[in-house]
C-alpha cells in the first residue's frame, strides 16, 4: 500500500554516495537483529544516519532480516503522528493501531524485523510519542527489534532490558574516525593528515576541514545552538576547569548535572570524572 509520507526520508534512508565504508561500525550494527534494542547516541555530525544507511544497504545485499526505516520528526512527540509513521513504513494503513503493527512484525516470523528510528531525539521524554516507543519495545514479538539513533539518550525505560543484556549501545567513541580512517580520508582529499588529527575523529568536522569549510561555525550552529542554558554552562565549566565530577559541577554551577553532562558531545567520562576534548578550548 502506498502511504504519503511527510518528508523524503520518512520511510526510507537518504541516498549517500562517496562515503567511507566503515566495517567495524557495520559489524556492531549487525547486532540489531539479535538484541532487543540497540541505541546509537552521539552528537550532531557524528555520522549516525550515514552509518545506519550503510547498514541498511549492506543488509539488502546479504539479508539478516528486514529493516523498517522511520525518520523521526518533531510532530512524532505526539503518539498519533508517530504511530502513523511506523504504520506507513511497514506498509500498513495510516490508521493501523499498535496491535496491527505488532501483528505485522509477528507475521514475518521466523524472519527478524528491526524498526530503525533515526533522529529519535525529536521525541522528548514524557511525551505521548515517548510512551508509544516504550510500548513498541515492550509489545513487539520475539522476532522484533528496535534501533534508536539520536543526539541524546532515547526517552525510554531500558533498565530492565539492560540488566538482561538485551540492549546494545554505540556512542561517540564507536562512531569517531580512527587514525587509519583519517589517513584514508586525508589521502583521498590530497591533504596532510596533520590538518585533521586534532578533531577527535568527529566525522563532520573532519569533512569540513578537508574542504576548508567553517568548522567553528558548524560547532556554533549545529552543536552549541542545540544545547540548553544548563548544558552550555556545564560545558563551559568543564572546559575552564580542565575536568570535573558531578559533585564539583553541582557546587560550582548549582545545576544538578544528572544525565545532561553525559549527553554533551566530545565530553568523555572515566571513573566519574568528565573531561572535554581539546577542540572545545578553542
mmCIF file of N, CA and C in Angstrom, residues 41-44 46 151 170-177 200 202 263-268:
data_model
loop_
_atom_site.group_PDB
_atom_site.id
_atom_site.type_symbol
_atom_site.label_atom_id
_atom_site.label_comp_id
_atom_site.label_asym_id
_atom_site.label_seq_id
_atom_site.Cartn_x
_atom_site.Cartn_y
_atom_site.Cartn_z
ATOM 1 N N UNK A 41 23.901 6.681 20.082
ATOM 2 C CA UNK A 41 23.764 8.028 20.648
ATOM 3 C C UNK A 41 25.067 8.798 20.495
ATOM 4 N N UNK A 42 25.000 9.923 19.794
ATOM 5 C CA UNK A 42 26.184 10.765 19.574
ATOM 6 C C UNK A 42 25.707 12.135 19.114
ATOM 7 N N UNK A 43 26.587 13.117 19.228
ATOM 8 C CA UNK A 43 26.233 14.476 18.855
ATOM 9 C C UNK A 43 26.023 14.662 17.365
ATOM 10 N N UNK A 44 25.631 15.876 17.012
ATOM 11 C CA UNK A 44 25.407 16.196 15.600
ATOM 12 C C UNK A 44 26.687 15.991 14.810
ATOM 13 N N UNK A 46 28.132 13.187 13.811
ATOM 14 C CA UNK A 46 28.933 12.001 14.079
ATOM 15 C C UNK A 46 28.641 10.855 13.113
ATOM 16 N N UNK A 151 20.756 12.231 19.063
ATOM 17 C CA UNK A 151 21.805 13.017 19.710
ATOM 18 C C UNK A 151 21.845 12.789 21.219
ATOM 19 N N UNK A 170 26.001 2.028 21.036
ATOM 20 C CA UNK A 170 27.120 2.620 20.312
ATOM 21 C C UNK A 170 27.128 4.108 20.621
ATOM 22 N N UNK A 171 28.292 4.623 20.976
ATOM 23 C CA UNK A 171 28.411 6.035 21.305
ATOM 24 C C UNK A 171 29.432 6.737 20.426
ATOM 25 N N UNK A 172 29.837 7.925 20.860
ATOM 26 C CA UNK A 172 30.774 8.721 20.070
ATOM 27 C C UNK A 172 32.099 7.997 19.878
ATOM 28 N N UNK A 173 32.537 7.271 20.904
ATOM 29 C CA UNK A 173 33.791 6.542 20.779
ATOM 30 C C UNK A 173 33.755 5.495 19.683
ATOM 31 N N UNK A 174 32.575 4.914 19.457
ATOM 32 C CA UNK A 174 32.421 3.904 18.407
ATOM 33 C C UNK A 174 32.317 4.537 17.026
ATOM 34 N N UNK A 175 31.735 5.735 16.961
ATOM 35 C CA UNK A 175 31.500 6.384 15.668
ATOM 36 C C UNK A 175 32.639 7.300 15.231
ATOM 37 N N UNK A 176 33.494 7.685 16.165
ATOM 38 C CA UNK A 176 34.611 8.558 15.807
ATOM 39 C C UNK A 176 35.549 7.841 14.835
ATOM 40 N N UNK A 177 36.080 8.569 13.895
ATOM 41 C CA UNK A 177 37.005 8.018 12.914
ATOM 42 C C UNK A 177 38.335 7.673 13.580
ATOM 43 N N UNK A 200 39.366 15.009 17.001
ATOM 44 C CA UNK A 200 38.705 13.965 17.773
ATOM 45 C C UNK A 200 37.992 12.911 16.938
ATOM 46 N N UNK A 202 35.783 13.440 14.812
ATOM 47 C CA UNK A 202 34.394 13.887 14.616
ATOM 48 C C UNK A 202 34.152 13.977 13.103
ATOM 49 N N UNK A 263 25.430 13.801 28.028
ATOM 50 C CA UNK A 263 24.924 13.981 26.667
ATOM 51 C C UNK A 263 25.689 15.043 25.883
ATOM 52 N N UNK A 264 26.672 15.687 26.524
ATOM 53 C CA UNK A 264 27.440 16.704 25.821
ATOM 54 C C UNK A 264 28.430 16.038 24.863
ATOM 55 N N UNK A 265 28.446 16.478 23.609
ATOM 56 C CA UNK A 265 29.357 15.858 22.640
ATOM 57 C C UNK A 265 30.814 16.136 22.963
ATOM 58 N N UNK A 266 31.644 15.125 22.745
ATOM 59 C CA UNK A 266 33.087 15.215 22.964
ATOM 60 C C UNK A 266 33.431 15.617 24.390
ATOM 61 N N UNK A 267 32.625 15.137 25.332
ATOM 62 C CA UNK A 267 32.957 15.236 26.756
ATOM 63 C C UNK A 267 32.991 13.808 27.262
ATOM 64 N N UNK A 268 34.176 13.353 27.644
ATOM 65 C CA UNK A 268 34.367 11.948 27.963
ATOM 66 C C UNK A 268 34.484 11.737 29.465
#
